CSV table of C-alpha atoms in Angstrom, one decimal:
chain,number,residue,atom,x,y,z
A,20,MET,CA,-25.4,-40.6,-20.5
A,21,SER,CA,-24.1,-40.3,-16.9
A,22,VAL,CA,-24.7,-37.2,-14.7
A,23,LYS,CA,-22.1,-36.3,-12.0
A,24,THR,CA,-22.7,-33.5,-9.5
A,25,PHE,CA,-20.2,-31.3,-7.7
A,26,ASP,CA,-20.1,-28.1,-5.7
A,27,VAL,CA,-17.4,-26.6,-8.0
A,28,ILE,CA,-16.2,-27.5,-11.4
A,29,ILE,CA,-12.9,-26.1,-12.6
A,30,VAL,CA,-12.5,-26.0,-16.4
A,31,GLY,CA,-8.8,-26.2,-17.1
A,32,GLY,CA,-6.1,-28.3,-15.5
A,33,GLY,CA,-3.1,-26.0,-15.9
A,34,VAL,CA,-1.4,-23.8,-13.3
A,35,ALA,CA,-4.5,-21.6,-12.7
A,36,GLY,CA,-6.8,-24.6,-12.5
A,37,CYS,CA,-4.7,-26.6,-10.1
A,38,ALA,CA,-4.0,-23.5,-7.9
A,39,ALA,CA,-7.7,-22.7,-7.8
A,40,GLY,CA,-8.5,-26.3,-6.7
A,41,ILE,CA,-5.8,-26.2,-4.0
A,42,ALA,CA,-7.0,-22.9,-2.7
A,43,LEU,CA,-10.7,-23.9,-2.6
A,44,LYS,CA,-10.0,-27.2,-0.8
A,45,ARG,CA,-7.8,-25.5,1.8
A,46,LEU,CA,-10.3,-22.8,2.5
A,47,MET,CA,-13.5,-25.0,2.2
A,48,PRO,CA,-12.4,-28.7,2.5
A,49,GLU,CA,-16.1,-29.8,2.6
A,50,LEU,CA,-16.6,-28.8,-1.0
A,51,THR,CA,-16.6,-31.4,-3.8
A,52,VAL,CA,-14.3,-30.0,-6.5
A,53,CYS,CA,-13.4,-31.5,-9.9
A,54,MET,CA,-11.1,-30.3,-12.6
A,55,LEU,CA,-11.7,-30.8,-16.3
A,56,GLU,CA,-8.6,-31.0,-18.6
A,57,ARG,CA,-8.8,-31.3,-22.4
A,58,ASP,CA,-5.5,-33.0,-22.7
A,59,SER,CA,-3.7,-35.5,-20.6
A,60,PRO,CA,-1.8,-33.4,-18.1
A,61,ALA,CA,2.0,-33.2,-18.2
A,62,ASN,CA,3.6,-36.1,-16.5
A,63,ALA,CA,7.2,-35.8,-15.5
A,64,ASP,CA,7.8,-39.5,-16.3
A,65,ASP,CA,6.1,-39.4,-19.7
A,66,ASP,CA,8.6,-39.4,-22.5
A,67,THR,CA,5.9,-38.7,-25.1
A,68,TYR,CA,5.3,-35.2,-23.7
A,69,THR,CA,7.4,-33.3,-26.2
A,70,SER,CA,5.9,-35.1,-29.2
A,71,THR,CA,2.2,-35.0,-28.1
A,72,ILE,CA,1.8,-31.8,-26.1
A,73,ARG,CA,3.0,-28.4,-27.1
A,74,PRO,CA,5.6,-27.2,-24.6
A,75,ARG,CA,4.1,-24.7,-22.1
A,76,ILE,CA,6.2,-21.6,-22.0
A,77,GLY,CA,6.7,-19.7,-18.8
A,78,GLU,CA,9.8,-20.9,-17.2
A,79,THR,CA,11.0,-18.0,-14.9
A,80,LEU,CA,9.5,-17.1,-11.6
A,81,PRO,CA,10.3,-13.9,-9.7
A,82,PRO,CA,11.4,-14.0,-6.0
A,83,GLN,CA,8.0,-12.8,-4.7
A,84,VAL,CA,6.3,-16.0,-5.9
A,85,SER,CA,7.1,-17.3,-2.5
A,86,ILE,CA,4.2,-15.2,-1.1
A,87,PRO,CA,1.3,-16.9,-2.9
A,88,MET,CA,3.0,-20.3,-2.7
A,89,GLN,CA,3.2,-20.0,1.1
A,90,GLN,CA,-0.4,-18.9,1.3
A,91,LEU,CA,-1.4,-21.9,-0.9
A,92,GLY,CA,0.7,-24.3,1.2
A,93,ILE,CA,2.9,-25.4,-1.7
A,94,TRP,CA,6.1,-23.6,-0.9
A,95,ALA,CA,7.8,-26.5,0.9
A,96,PRO,CA,7.2,-29.1,-1.9
A,97,PHE,CA,8.1,-26.5,-4.5
A,98,ARG,CA,11.5,-25.9,-2.9
A,99,ARG,CA,12.1,-29.6,-2.4
A,100,ALA,CA,11.8,-30.1,-6.2
A,101,GLY,CA,15.3,-28.5,-6.7
A,102,TRP,CA,14.6,-26.0,-9.4
A,103,LEU,CA,17.4,-24.0,-11.0
A,104,LYS,CA,17.9,-20.7,-9.1
A,105,SER,CA,17.8,-17.4,-11.0
A,106,ALA,CA,20.2,-14.7,-9.9
A,107,GLY,CA,18.4,-11.9,-11.6
A,108,THR,CA,17.8,-10.3,-15.0
A,109,GLN,CA,20.0,-8.5,-17.5
A,110,ALA,CA,18.1,-6.2,-19.9
A,111,ALA,CA,19.6,-4.3,-22.8
A,112,TRP,CA,16.5,-2.1,-23.0
A,113,GLY,CA,16.8,1.5,-24.1
A,114,ALA,CA,20.6,1.2,-24.4
A,115,ALA,CA,23.1,-1.3,-25.7
A,116,GLN,CA,24.7,-1.8,-22.3
A,117,PRO,CA,22.5,-4.1,-20.2
A,118,HIS,CA,20.9,-3.0,-16.9
A,119,VAL,CA,21.4,-5.6,-14.2
A,120,ASN,CA,18.8,-6.4,-11.6
A,121,GLU,CA,20.3,-8.8,-9.1
A,122,TYR,CA,17.9,-10.7,-6.9
A,123,ILE,CA,20.4,-10.7,-4.1
A,124,TYR,CA,18.9,-7.3,-3.2
A,125,SER,CA,15.4,-8.7,-3.1
A,126,PRO,CA,13.9,-9.3,0.4
A,127,TYR,CA,12.4,-12.5,-1.1
A,128,GLY,CA,15.7,-14.1,-2.2
A,129,ASN,CA,16.4,-15.6,-5.6
A,130,GLY,CA,14.1,-16.3,-8.5
A,131,TRP,CA,13.6,-19.7,-10.2
A,132,HIS,CA,13.9,-21.3,-13.7
A,133,LEU,CA,11.4,-24.1,-14.2
A,134,ASP,CA,10.9,-27.2,-16.1
A,135,ARG,CA,7.2,-26.5,-16.9
A,136,ARG,CA,6.4,-30.2,-17.4
A,137,GLN,CA,7.6,-31.0,-13.9
A,138,PHE,CA,6.1,-27.9,-12.4
A,139,ASP,CA,2.7,-28.5,-13.8
A,140,ALA,CA,2.9,-32.2,-12.7
A,141,LEU,CA,3.8,-31.1,-9.2
A,142,LEU,CA,0.8,-28.7,-9.0
A,143,LEU,CA,-1.5,-31.5,-10.3
A,144,MET,CA,-0.2,-33.9,-7.7
A,145,LEU,CA,-0.7,-31.3,-4.9
A,146,ALA,CA,-4.3,-30.6,-6.1
A,147,ARG,CA,-5.1,-34.3,-6.0
A,148,GLN,CA,-3.7,-34.6,-2.5
A,149,GLN,CA,-6.1,-31.9,-1.5
A,150,GLY,CA,-9.0,-34.0,-2.8
A,151,VAL,CA,-9.5,-32.4,-6.2
A,152,LEU,CA,-10.8,-34.9,-8.7
A,153,LEU,CA,-9.4,-34.8,-12.3
A,154,TYR,CA,-11.3,-35.7,-15.5
A,155,GLU,CA,-8.9,-35.9,-18.4
A,156,HIS,CA,-9.7,-35.6,-22.1
A,157,SER,CA,-12.8,-33.6,-21.3
A,158,GLN,CA,-13.9,-31.1,-23.9
A,159,LEU,CA,-16.6,-28.6,-22.9
A,160,LEU,CA,-19.4,-28.5,-25.5
A,161,GLU,CA,-22.2,-26.6,-23.8
A,162,ILE,CA,-22.9,-24.8,-20.5
A,163,GLY,CA,-26.2,-23.5,-19.2
A,164,ARG,CA,-27.8,-22.3,-16.0
A,165,GLN,CA,-30.7,-24.3,-14.5
A,166,SER,CA,-32.1,-22.8,-11.3
A,167,GLN,CA,-29.1,-22.6,-8.9
A,168,HIS,CA,-26.9,-25.1,-10.8
A,169,TRP,CA,-24.8,-25.1,-13.9
A,170,ARG,CA,-25.2,-27.9,-16.4
A,171,LEU,CA,-22.1,-28.8,-18.5
A,172,GLN,CA,-22.2,-31.1,-21.5
A,173,LEU,CA,-18.8,-32.7,-22.2
A,174,ARG,CA,-17.2,-34.9,-24.8
A,175,THR,CA,-14.8,-37.2,-23.1
A,176,THR,CA,-12.5,-39.9,-24.3
A,177,ALA,CA,-12.3,-43.1,-22.3
A,178,ALA,CA,-8.6,-44.0,-22.0
A,179,ALA,CA,-9.3,-47.7,-22.1
A,180,ARG,CA,-11.3,-47.6,-25.4
A,181,GLY,CA,-10.2,-44.4,-26.9
A,182,MET,CA,-13.8,-43.7,-27.9
A,183,PRO,CA,-15.6,-40.4,-27.4
A,184,GLU,CA,-18.5,-40.3,-25.1
A,185,LEU,CA,-21.0,-37.6,-24.0
A,186,ASN,CA,-21.3,-36.8,-20.3
A,187,THR,CA,-23.2,-34.3,-18.3
A,188,MET,CA,-22.0,-32.7,-15.1
A,189,THR,CA,-23.8,-30.2,-12.8
A,190,ALA,CA,-22.2,-27.8,-10.3
A,191,ARG,CA,-23.2,-24.9,-8.0
A,192,PHE,CA,-20.2,-22.9,-9.2
A,193,VAL,CA,-17.9,-23.0,-12.3
A,194,VAL,CA,-14.4,-21.7,-12.4
A,195,ASP,CA,-13.0,-20.8,-15.9
A,196,ALA,CA,-9.3,-21.6,-15.8
A,197,SER,CA,-9.1,-22.6,-19.5
A,198,GLY,CA,-6.3,-20.2,-20.4
A,199,ARG,CA,-6.5,-17.6,-23.2
A,200,GLY,CA,-9.4,-19.4,-24.9
A,201,ALA,CA,-11.6,-18.7,-21.8
A,202,ARG,CA,-13.9,-21.5,-23.0
A,203,VAL,CA,-16.5,-20.9,-20.2
A,204,ALA,CA,-16.7,-17.1,-20.6
A,205,GLN,CA,-16.8,-17.5,-24.4
A,206,ARG,CA,-19.9,-19.8,-24.2
A,207,LEU,CA,-21.5,-17.3,-21.8
A,208,GLY,CA,-21.1,-14.6,-24.3
A,209,ILE,CA,-18.4,-12.6,-22.5
A,210,HIS,CA,-16.2,-10.7,-24.9
A,211,LYS,CA,-12.5,-10.2,-24.7
A,212,GLN,CA,-10.6,-6.9,-25.2
A,213,VAL,CA,-7.4,-7.5,-27.1
A,214,PHE,CA,-4.6,-4.9,-26.8
A,215,ASP,CA,-1.9,-6.1,-29.2
A,216,SER,CA,-0.9,-9.0,-31.4
A,217,LEU,CA,2.3,-10.2,-29.6
A,218,VAL,CA,3.6,-13.7,-30.4
A,219,GLY,CA,6.7,-15.5,-29.3
A,220,SER,CA,8.9,-17.6,-31.6
A,221,TYR,CA,10.6,-20.0,-29.2
A,222,ARG,CA,13.4,-22.4,-29.6
A,223,PHE,CA,15.2,-24.7,-27.2
A,224,TYR,CA,19.0,-25.2,-27.1
A,225,ALA,CA,21.2,-27.9,-25.6
A,226,ALA,CA,24.9,-28.4,-25.2
A,227,ALA,CA,26.9,-31.3,-26.7
A,228,ASP,CA,28.0,-32.6,-23.3
A,229,SER,CA,27.3,-32.1,-19.6
A,230,HIS,CA,30.7,-30.2,-19.1
A,231,GLN,CA,29.8,-27.7,-21.8
A,232,ALA,CA,26.3,-27.4,-20.4
A,233,GLY,CA,27.7,-26.6,-17.0
A,234,ASN,CA,29.8,-23.8,-18.4
A,235,HIS,CA,26.9,-22.3,-20.2
A,236,LEU,CA,24.6,-22.4,-17.2
A,237,SER,CA,27.0,-20.8,-14.8
A,238,ASP,CA,25.3,-17.5,-15.4
A,239,SER,CA,21.7,-18.2,-14.2
A,240,SER,CA,20.3,-14.7,-15.0
A,241,THR,CA,17.5,-14.1,-17.4
A,242,MET,CA,18.5,-12.0,-20.4
A,243,ILE,CA,16.4,-9.5,-22.4
A,244,GLU,CA,17.5,-7.7,-25.5
A,245,SER,CA,15.3,-5.3,-27.5
A,246,VAL,CA,15.6,-5.2,-31.3
A,247,ALA,CA,13.9,-3.4,-34.1
A,248,ASP,CA,11.1,-6.0,-34.5
A,249,GLY,CA,10.5,-6.5,-30.8
A,250,TRP,CA,12.7,-8.1,-28.1
A,251,TRP,CA,14.5,-11.3,-27.3
A,252,TYR,CA,14.4,-13.5,-24.2
A,253,CYS,CA,16.8,-16.1,-23.0
A,254,ALA,CA,16.9,-18.2,-19.8
A,255,GLY,CA,18.4,-21.5,-18.5
A,256,LEU,CA,16.3,-24.5,-17.7
A,257,PRO,CA,16.8,-27.1,-15.0
A,258,ASP,CA,17.7,-29.9,-17.5
A,259,ASN,CA,20.9,-28.1,-18.7
A,260,THR,CA,19.2,-26.5,-21.7
A,261,ARG,CA,18.3,-23.0,-22.6
A,262,VAL,CA,15.2,-21.4,-24.1
A,263,SER,CA,15.3,-18.3,-26.3
A,264,ALA,CA,12.4,-16.4,-27.9
A,265,LEU,CA,11.9,-13.5,-30.2
A,266,MET,CA,8.8,-11.6,-29.1
A,267,THR,CA,7.2,-9.7,-32.0
A,268,ASP,CA,3.8,-9.0,-33.5
A,269,ALA,CA,2.0,-11.6,-35.5
A,270,ASP,CA,2.1,-9.8,-38.8
A,271,LEU,CA,5.9,-9.1,-38.4
A,272,ALA,CA,6.5,-12.8,-37.5
A,273,ARG,CA,4.7,-13.8,-40.7
A,274,ALA,CA,6.3,-11.3,-43.0
A,275,ASN,CA,9.8,-12.2,-41.7
A,276,GLN,CA,9.1,-15.9,-41.5
A,277,TYR,CA,10.3,-16.2,-37.9
A,278,ALA,CA,8.6,-19.6,-37.6
A,279,HIS,CA,11.3,-21.0,-40.0
A,280,SER,CA,14.7,-22.0,-38.6
A,281,ALA,CA,16.7,-20.0,-41.2
A,282,ALA,CA,14.9,-16.7,-40.6
A,283,PHE,CA,15.0,-17.3,-36.8
A,284,ASP,CA,18.7,-18.0,-36.9
A,285,GLN,CA,19.4,-14.9,-39.0
A,286,ALA,CA,17.5,-12.7,-36.6
A,287,LEU,CA,19.3,-14.3,-33.7
A,288,ALA,CA,22.7,-13.7,-35.3
A,289,ALA,CA,21.9,-10.0,-35.4
A,290,THR,CA,21.6,-9.8,-31.6
A,291,HIS,CA,24.6,-9.1,-29.4
A,292,LEU,CA,23.8,-10.5,-25.9
A,293,ILE,CA,21.4,-13.3,-26.8
A,294,SER,CA,23.6,-14.8,-29.6
A,295,ALA,CA,26.6,-14.7,-27.2
A,296,ARG,CA,24.6,-16.5,-24.5
A,297,LEU,CA,23.8,-19.3,-26.9
A,298,ALA,CA,27.2,-19.6,-28.5
A,299,GLY,CA,28.3,-23.2,-28.8
A,300,LEU,CA,24.8,-24.6,-28.1
A,301,SER,CA,22.7,-26.4,-30.7
A,302,ALA,CA,19.0,-25.9,-31.4
A,303,SER,CA,17.1,-29.0,-30.3
A,304,THR,CA,13.7,-27.9,-31.7
A,305,ALA,CA,12.4,-25.9,-34.6
A,306,PRO,CA,10.9,-22.5,-33.7
A,307,ILE,CA,7.5,-22.8,-31.9
A,308,ILE,CA,5.1,-19.9,-32.4
A,309,THR,CA,3.0,-19.1,-29.3
A,310,ALA,CA,0.4,-16.5,-28.7
A,311,ALA,CA,1.5,-13.9,-26.1
A,312,HIS,CA,-0.9,-10.9,-26.6
A,313,THR,CA,-2.4,-8.9,-23.8
A,314,GLN,CA,-6.2,-9.4,-23.4
A,315,CYS,CA,-8.8,-9.1,-20.7
A,316,LEU,CA,-12.4,-10.3,-20.4
A,317,GLU,CA,-15.0,-7.5,-20.3
A,318,GLN,CA,-16.5,-9.3,-17.2
A,319,LEU,CA,-14.4,-11.4,-14.9
A,320,ALA,CA,-17.1,-13.0,-12.8
A,321,GLY,CA,-20.9,-13.2,-12.4
A,322,ASN,CA,-23.6,-15.2,-10.6
A,323,GLY,CA,-22.1,-18.6,-9.9
A,324,TRP,CA,-18.9,-18.3,-12.1
A,325,LEU,CA,-15.6,-16.6,-12.3
A,326,ALA,CA,-12.5,-16.6,-14.6
A,327,THR,CA,-9.0,-16.9,-13.2
A,328,GLY,CA,-5.5,-17.0,-14.6
A,329,ASP,CA,-5.1,-16.3,-18.3
A,330,ALA,CA,-8.8,-16.9,-18.8
A,331,ALA,CA,-9.4,-13.7,-16.9
A,332,PHE,CA,-6.6,-11.6,-18.4
A,333,THR,CA,-3.1,-12.1,-19.7
A,334,TYR,CA,0.2,-10.3,-19.1
A,335,ASP,CA,3.0,-9.5,-21.6
A,336,PRO,CA,5.8,-12.1,-21.0
A,337,LEU,CA,8.1,-9.1,-20.4
A,338,SER,CA,6.6,-8.9,-16.9
A,339,SER,CA,7.6,-12.5,-16.0
A,340,LEU,CA,4.5,-12.4,-13.8
A,341,GLY,CA,2.1,-14.9,-15.6
A,342,ILE,CA,2.5,-17.7,-13.1
A,343,PHE,CA,2.7,-15.4,-10.1
A,344,LYS,CA,-0.6,-13.8,-11.2
A,345,ALA,CA,-2.2,-17.2,-11.7
A,346,LEU,CA,-1.3,-18.3,-8.1
A,347,ARG,CA,-2.4,-15.0,-6.6
A,348,MET,CA,-5.7,-15.0,-8.5
A,349,ALA,CA,-6.4,-18.5,-7.3
A,350,LEU,CA,-6.4,-17.2,-3.7
A,351,LEU,CA,-8.7,-14.3,-4.6
A,352,ALA,CA,-11.0,-16.8,-6.4
A,353,SER,CA,-11.3,-19.0,-3.4
A,354,TYR,CA,-12.3,-16.1,-1.2
A,355,ALA,CA,-14.9,-15.0,-3.8
A,356,VAL,CA,-16.4,-18.5,-4.0
A,357,LYS,CA,-16.7,-18.6,-0.2
A,358,ASP,CA,-18.5,-15.3,-0.2
A,359,TYR,CA,-20.8,-16.6,-2.9
A,360,PHE,CA,-21.7,-19.7,-1.0
A,361,ASN,CA,-22.2,-17.7,2.2
A,362,GLY,CA,-24.6,-15.4,0.3
A,363,LYS,CA,-22.4,-12.3,0.8
A,364,ASP,CA,-21.6,-11.5,-2.9
A,365,ARG,CA,-23.7,-13.4,-5.3
A,366,GLU,CA,-22.6,-11.4,-8.4
A,367,LEU,CA,-18.9,-11.4,-7.3
A,368,ALA,CA,-18.7,-7.7,-7.7
A,369,LYS,CA,-15.6,-7.5,-5.4
A,370,TYR,CA,-13.6,-10.1,-7.3
A,371,ASN,CA,-14.5,-8.3,-10.6
A,372,HIS,CA,-13.5,-4.9,-9.2
A,373,LEU,CA,-10.1,-6.2,-7.8
A,374,GLY,CA,-9.3,-8.0,-11.0
A,375,LYS,CA,-10.0,-5.0,-13.2
A,376,ALA,CA,-8.0,-2.7,-11.0
A,377,GLU,CA,-5.0,-5.1,-11.1
A,378,PHE,CA,-5.2,-5.3,-14.9
A,379,THR,CA,-5.4,-1.5,-15.2
A,380,HIS,CA,-2.3,-1.2,-13.0
A,381,TYR,CA,-0.6,-3.7,-15.3
A,382,LEU,CA,-1.4,-1.7,-18.4
A,383,ASP,CA,0.1,1.4,-16.9
A,384,LYS,CA,3.3,-0.4,-16.0
A,385,ARG,CA,3.4,-2.1,-19.4
A,386,ARG,CA,3.1,1.3,-21.2
A,387,GLU,CA,5.7,2.9,-18.9
A,388,TYR,CA,8.3,0.1,-19.6
A,389,TYR,CA,7.8,0.0,-23.4
A,390,HIS,CA,8.2,3.8,-23.5
A,391,GLN,CA,11.7,3.4,-22.0
A,392,GLU,CA,13.0,2.0,-25.3
A,393,THR,CA,13.4,4.9,-27.7
A,394,ARG,CA,16.0,3.6,-30.2
A,395,TYR,CA,13.5,2.0,-32.6
A,396,THR,CA,10.7,4.5,-32.7
A,397,GLN,CA,10.5,4.3,-36.6
A,398,ASN,CA,9.7,0.6,-36.5
A,399,PRO,CA,6.1,-0.7,-36.5
A,400,PHE,CA,6.5,-2.8,-33.3
A,401,TRP,CA,7.6,0.1,-31.2
A,402,GLN,CA,5.3,2.7,-32.9
A,403,ARG,CA,2.4,0.6,-31.8
A,404,ARG,CA,3.6,0.4,-28.2
A,405,LEU,CA,4.3,4.1,-28.1
A,406,ALA,CA,0.8,4.8,-29.4
A,407,ALA,CA,-0.9,2.6,-26.8
């Protein structure tokens, strides 16, 4: 059994993990930082992605994402990647006629539609360029505190042999960037507070030819439409496809069988704006059910550890702020780690306070926005939001 030692170990190699690694190495380049990823990270050139890794949802970025990207030093390479620009949002929310929010009036410019596979691969490349080491196929089994160091036991799979091995790593600090599972916090006994049971039933659509695709993607706005069981989302993607999702509660998704193509298509046909946006396109995947509930750890940080991104707390996709939040929290996390190493805040009380305050503000805004839809107050989905 080999033992490797680092200053910081980041558990999770997604957006939050990569951003945390970039922020840490920019602020404290002398640190040794490694990142553990359970799966093989998304590779833009790997055609097996769609069959081996569940598509990562979260394709739309708001204009203000330029702020944390500039602070992380990734704005220039992000813009060079040539993402599809988003002109704004159209939301039929509280009324049949959609409200239009055009980004042309935003001081930050347009928003962006992403190919998540390519975006995640870009962040991973930038993290590696900063000197962050990556260990793929690494599953956290145990974590414990010994004096001033953490000891992590991992099950890894050697790519050459495909055989599982046990490895041990030690670190002065651990960052939990493992997503909703919050694998580090869970093993430390930190509980989650769950606020709803929202899930998304997603499906991807493609045109028959490039000319037809161009016509469909001429409107680059994101569309939202509320319905009795929840709300629909539709956006274009950089590869001339569209993604659409019905966001509803888990029990309603099961009862109405929204994971099945026939039920999904029937619900889609009952919409007005979303079905029109997808007219003439063909579904390229079956519906994919993804967890989308709001949750928050009871404790976001402690002596020698912190949670960031979705491991700390999650936002309703209605906000379109999940990736923005992950990038912003990465910056806050790097400042907290620096304070910890400098002996200024060993329990990371400031980071915990700021995170909790941000989540409380989000809950207020979430409640306010859901209360604007009053047409379906007799339906369980909306009754639950009104009672929150």
